[in-house]
GROMACS .gro file of C-alpha atoms in nm:
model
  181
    1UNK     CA    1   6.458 -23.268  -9.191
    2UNK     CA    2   6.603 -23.382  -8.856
    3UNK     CA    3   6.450 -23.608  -8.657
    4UNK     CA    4   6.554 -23.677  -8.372
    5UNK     CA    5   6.352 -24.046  -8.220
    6UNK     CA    6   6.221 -23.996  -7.812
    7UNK     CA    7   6.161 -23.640  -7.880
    8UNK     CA    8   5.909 -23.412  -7.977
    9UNK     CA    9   5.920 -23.300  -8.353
   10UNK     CA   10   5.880 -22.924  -8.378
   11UNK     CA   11   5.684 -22.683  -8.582
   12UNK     CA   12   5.799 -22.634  -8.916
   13UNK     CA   13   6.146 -22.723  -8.912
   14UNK     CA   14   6.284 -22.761  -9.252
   15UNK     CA   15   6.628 -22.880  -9.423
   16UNK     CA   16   6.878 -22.824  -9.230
   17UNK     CA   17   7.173 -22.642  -9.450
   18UNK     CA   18   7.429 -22.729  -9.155
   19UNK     CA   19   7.532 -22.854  -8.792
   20UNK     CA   20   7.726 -22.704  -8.551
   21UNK     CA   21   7.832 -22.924  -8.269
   22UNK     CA   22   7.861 -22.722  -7.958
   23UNK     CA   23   8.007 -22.791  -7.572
   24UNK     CA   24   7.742 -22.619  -7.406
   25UNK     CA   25   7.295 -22.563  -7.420
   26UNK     CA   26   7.231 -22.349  -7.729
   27UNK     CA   27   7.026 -22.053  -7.609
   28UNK     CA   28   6.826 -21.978  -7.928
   29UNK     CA   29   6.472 -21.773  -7.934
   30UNK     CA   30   6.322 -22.123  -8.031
   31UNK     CA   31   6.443 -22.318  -7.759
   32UNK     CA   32   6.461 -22.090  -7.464
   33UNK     CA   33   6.135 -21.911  -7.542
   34UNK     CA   34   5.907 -22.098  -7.792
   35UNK     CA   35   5.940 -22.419  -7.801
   36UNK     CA   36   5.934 -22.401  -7.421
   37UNK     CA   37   5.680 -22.507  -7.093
   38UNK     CA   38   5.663 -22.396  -6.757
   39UNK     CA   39   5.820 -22.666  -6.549
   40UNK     CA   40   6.035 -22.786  -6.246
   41UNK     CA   41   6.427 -22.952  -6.301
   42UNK     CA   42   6.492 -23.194  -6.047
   43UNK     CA   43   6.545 -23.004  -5.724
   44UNK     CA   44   6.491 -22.686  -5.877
   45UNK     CA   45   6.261 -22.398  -5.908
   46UNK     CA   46   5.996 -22.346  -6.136
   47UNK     CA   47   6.118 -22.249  -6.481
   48UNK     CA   48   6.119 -22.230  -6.814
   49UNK     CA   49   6.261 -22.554  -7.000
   50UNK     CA   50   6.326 -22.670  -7.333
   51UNK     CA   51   6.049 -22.890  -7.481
   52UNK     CA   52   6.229 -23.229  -7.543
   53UNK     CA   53   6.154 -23.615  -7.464
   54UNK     CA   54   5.812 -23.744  -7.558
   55UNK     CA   55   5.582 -23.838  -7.278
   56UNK     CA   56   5.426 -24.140  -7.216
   57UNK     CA   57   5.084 -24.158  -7.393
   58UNK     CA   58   4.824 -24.404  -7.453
   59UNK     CA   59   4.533 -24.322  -7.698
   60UNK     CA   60   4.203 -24.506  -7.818
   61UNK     CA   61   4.141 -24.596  -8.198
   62UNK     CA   62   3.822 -24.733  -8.139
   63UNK     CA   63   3.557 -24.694  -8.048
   64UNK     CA   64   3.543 -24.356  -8.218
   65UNK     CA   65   3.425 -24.026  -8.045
   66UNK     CA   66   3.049 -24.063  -8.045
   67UNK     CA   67   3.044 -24.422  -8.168
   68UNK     CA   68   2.726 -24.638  -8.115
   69UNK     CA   69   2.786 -24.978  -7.983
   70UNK     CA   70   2.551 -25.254  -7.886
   71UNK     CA   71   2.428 -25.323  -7.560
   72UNK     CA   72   2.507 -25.595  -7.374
   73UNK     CA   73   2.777 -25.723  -7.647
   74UNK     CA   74   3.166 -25.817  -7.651
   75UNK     CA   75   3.381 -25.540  -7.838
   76UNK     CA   76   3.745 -25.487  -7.860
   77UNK     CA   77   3.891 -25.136  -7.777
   78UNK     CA   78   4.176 -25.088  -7.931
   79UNK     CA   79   4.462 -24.848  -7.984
   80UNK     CA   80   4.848 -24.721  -7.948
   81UNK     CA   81   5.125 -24.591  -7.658
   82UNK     CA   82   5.399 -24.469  -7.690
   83UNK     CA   83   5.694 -24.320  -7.484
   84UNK     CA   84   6.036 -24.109  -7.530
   85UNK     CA   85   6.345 -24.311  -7.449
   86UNK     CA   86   6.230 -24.582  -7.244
   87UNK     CA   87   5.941 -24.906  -7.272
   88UNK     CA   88   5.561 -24.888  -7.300
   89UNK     CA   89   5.483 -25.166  -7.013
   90UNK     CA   90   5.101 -25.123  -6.953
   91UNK     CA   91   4.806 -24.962  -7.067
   92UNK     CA   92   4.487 -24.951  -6.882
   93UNK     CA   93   4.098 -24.871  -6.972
   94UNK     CA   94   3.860 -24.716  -6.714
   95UNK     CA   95   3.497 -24.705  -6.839
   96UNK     CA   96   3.383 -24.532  -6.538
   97UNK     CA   97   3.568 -24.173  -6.558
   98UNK     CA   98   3.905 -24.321  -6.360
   99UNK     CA   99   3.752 -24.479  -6.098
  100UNK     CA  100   3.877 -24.813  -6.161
  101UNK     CA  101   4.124 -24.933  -6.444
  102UNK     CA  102   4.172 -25.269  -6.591
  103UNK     CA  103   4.455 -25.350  -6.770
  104UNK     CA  104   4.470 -25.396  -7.172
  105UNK     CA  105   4.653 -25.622  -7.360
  106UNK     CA  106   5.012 -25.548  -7.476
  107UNK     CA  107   5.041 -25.698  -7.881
  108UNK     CA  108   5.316 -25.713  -8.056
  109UNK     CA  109   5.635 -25.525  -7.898
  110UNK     CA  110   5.763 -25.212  -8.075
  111UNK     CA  111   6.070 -25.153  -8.195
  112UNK     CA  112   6.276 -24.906  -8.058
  113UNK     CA  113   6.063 -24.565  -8.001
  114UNK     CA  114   5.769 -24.728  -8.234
  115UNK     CA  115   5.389 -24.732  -8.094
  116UNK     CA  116   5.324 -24.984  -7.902
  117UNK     CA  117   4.949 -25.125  -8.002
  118UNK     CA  118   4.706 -25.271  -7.753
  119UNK     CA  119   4.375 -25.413  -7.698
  120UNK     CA  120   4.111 -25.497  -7.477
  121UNK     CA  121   3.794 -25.739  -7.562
  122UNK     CA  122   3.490 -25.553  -7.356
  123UNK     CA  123   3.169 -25.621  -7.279
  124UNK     CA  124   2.924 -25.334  -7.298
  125UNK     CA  125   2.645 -25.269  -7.070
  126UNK     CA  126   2.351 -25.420  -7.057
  127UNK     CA  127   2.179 -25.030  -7.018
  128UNK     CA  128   2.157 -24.843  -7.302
  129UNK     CA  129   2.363 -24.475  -7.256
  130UNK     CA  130   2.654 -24.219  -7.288
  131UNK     CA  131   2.992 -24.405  -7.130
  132UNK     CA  132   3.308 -24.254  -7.127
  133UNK     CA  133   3.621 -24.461  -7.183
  134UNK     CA  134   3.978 -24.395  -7.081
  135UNK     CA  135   4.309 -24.503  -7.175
  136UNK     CA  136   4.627 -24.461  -7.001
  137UNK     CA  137   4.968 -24.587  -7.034
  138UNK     CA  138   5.282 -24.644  -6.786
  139UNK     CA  139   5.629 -24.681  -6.947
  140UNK     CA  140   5.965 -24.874  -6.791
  141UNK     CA  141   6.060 -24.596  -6.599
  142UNK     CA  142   5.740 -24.582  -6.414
  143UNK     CA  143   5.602 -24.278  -6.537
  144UNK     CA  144   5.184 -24.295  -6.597
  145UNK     CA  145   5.007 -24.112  -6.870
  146UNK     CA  146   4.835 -23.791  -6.603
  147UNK     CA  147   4.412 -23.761  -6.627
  148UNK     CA  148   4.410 -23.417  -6.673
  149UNK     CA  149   4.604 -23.159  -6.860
  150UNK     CA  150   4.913 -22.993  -6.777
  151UNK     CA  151   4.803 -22.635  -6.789
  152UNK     CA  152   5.233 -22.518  -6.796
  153UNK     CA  153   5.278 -22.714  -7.084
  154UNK     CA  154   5.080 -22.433  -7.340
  155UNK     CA  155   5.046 -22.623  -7.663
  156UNK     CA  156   5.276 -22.854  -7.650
  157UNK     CA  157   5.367 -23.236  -7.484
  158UNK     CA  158   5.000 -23.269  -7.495
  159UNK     CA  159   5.004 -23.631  -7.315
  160UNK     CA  160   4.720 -23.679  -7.077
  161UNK     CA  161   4.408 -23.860  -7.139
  162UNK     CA  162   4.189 -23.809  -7.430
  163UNK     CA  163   3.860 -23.936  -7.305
  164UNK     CA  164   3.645 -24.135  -7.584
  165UNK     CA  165   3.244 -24.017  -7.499
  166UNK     CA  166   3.006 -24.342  -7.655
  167UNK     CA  167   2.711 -24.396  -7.667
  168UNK     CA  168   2.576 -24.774  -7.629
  169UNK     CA  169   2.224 -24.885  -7.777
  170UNK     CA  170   2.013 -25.149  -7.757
  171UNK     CA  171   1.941 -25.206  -8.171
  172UNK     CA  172   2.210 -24.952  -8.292
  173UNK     CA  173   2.181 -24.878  -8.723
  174UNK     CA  174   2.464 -25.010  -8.786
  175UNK     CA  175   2.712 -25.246  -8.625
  176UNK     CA  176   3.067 -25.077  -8.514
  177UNK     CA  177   3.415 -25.245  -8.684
  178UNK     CA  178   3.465 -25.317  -8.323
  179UNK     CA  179   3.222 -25.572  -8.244
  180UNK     CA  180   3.240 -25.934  -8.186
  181UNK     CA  181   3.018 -26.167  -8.304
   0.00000   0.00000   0.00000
């Protein structure tokens, strides 16, 4: 298999049997009408392109969709960003549905095009109920992860914000992995 690090790794491609080296954009069904999104080359008009470099992406590990977590208590959020050619060099969390954002802390650094984990030590609310949480990342070249989908993009580059629905208790069953004591 080819892979190819900073880009997006397509559907299915198996061993490669040869390479051909070419001066010019290859024009194959796969790249010019597949593997493809509806988008805008610097000072051009809207167009088909080629679905290439990875975009910048943060995502959370946990809390888990629909995870219970105490009220009123410290837990770390945690999870992983990543970028195409460039530097994760920020994430954020909003718990209020992107009204505010506060930043997260950057671990370990990655090497080249690796994730780039993060956390953030939280303290839940004090009410018990459903909270959404956010994460978003911004890489070197100052592009931030977008809120919302990029309807153009189909199926693929599917980089905007996952939001992580909780819901926080004030005796919860069980304790989550996340919390502090």
């Amino acid at each position: 298999r080819a892979v190819v690090s900073g880009w997006y790794g397509m559907a299915s491609v198996k061993w490669l049997t040869r390479v051909v080296v070419t001066d010019s954009v290859f024009r194959g069904y796969f790249q010019t009408a597949d593997y493809t999104y509806w988008g805008r080359g610097e000072g051009l008009p809207i167009q088909l392109l080629p679905v290439g470099e990875v975009e910048v992406k943060a995502q959370i590990s946990r809390p888990a969709l629909h995870e219970v977590v105490p009220a009123n208590s410290l837990y770390r959020i945690h999870g992983a960003a990543w970028t195409g050619e460039s530097e994760v060099t920020q994430v954020e969390l909003s718990m209020d549905g992107a009204r505010t954002w506060v930043p997260a802390q950057l671990l370990a650094v990655a090497p080249g095009y690796g994730w780039r984990l993060w956390e953030h030590y939280w303290r839940s609310p004090a009410l018990p109920g459903r909270y959404t949480l956010m994460a978003r990342a911004t890489d070197a070249r100052g592009r931030t992860q977008p809120v919302e989908r990029d309807p153009h993009r189909g199926a693929y580059m599917i980089s905007h914000i996952q939001p992580v629905e909780i819901e926080v208790r004030e005796k919860p069953e069980a304790v989550a992995e996340g919390y502090v004591i």
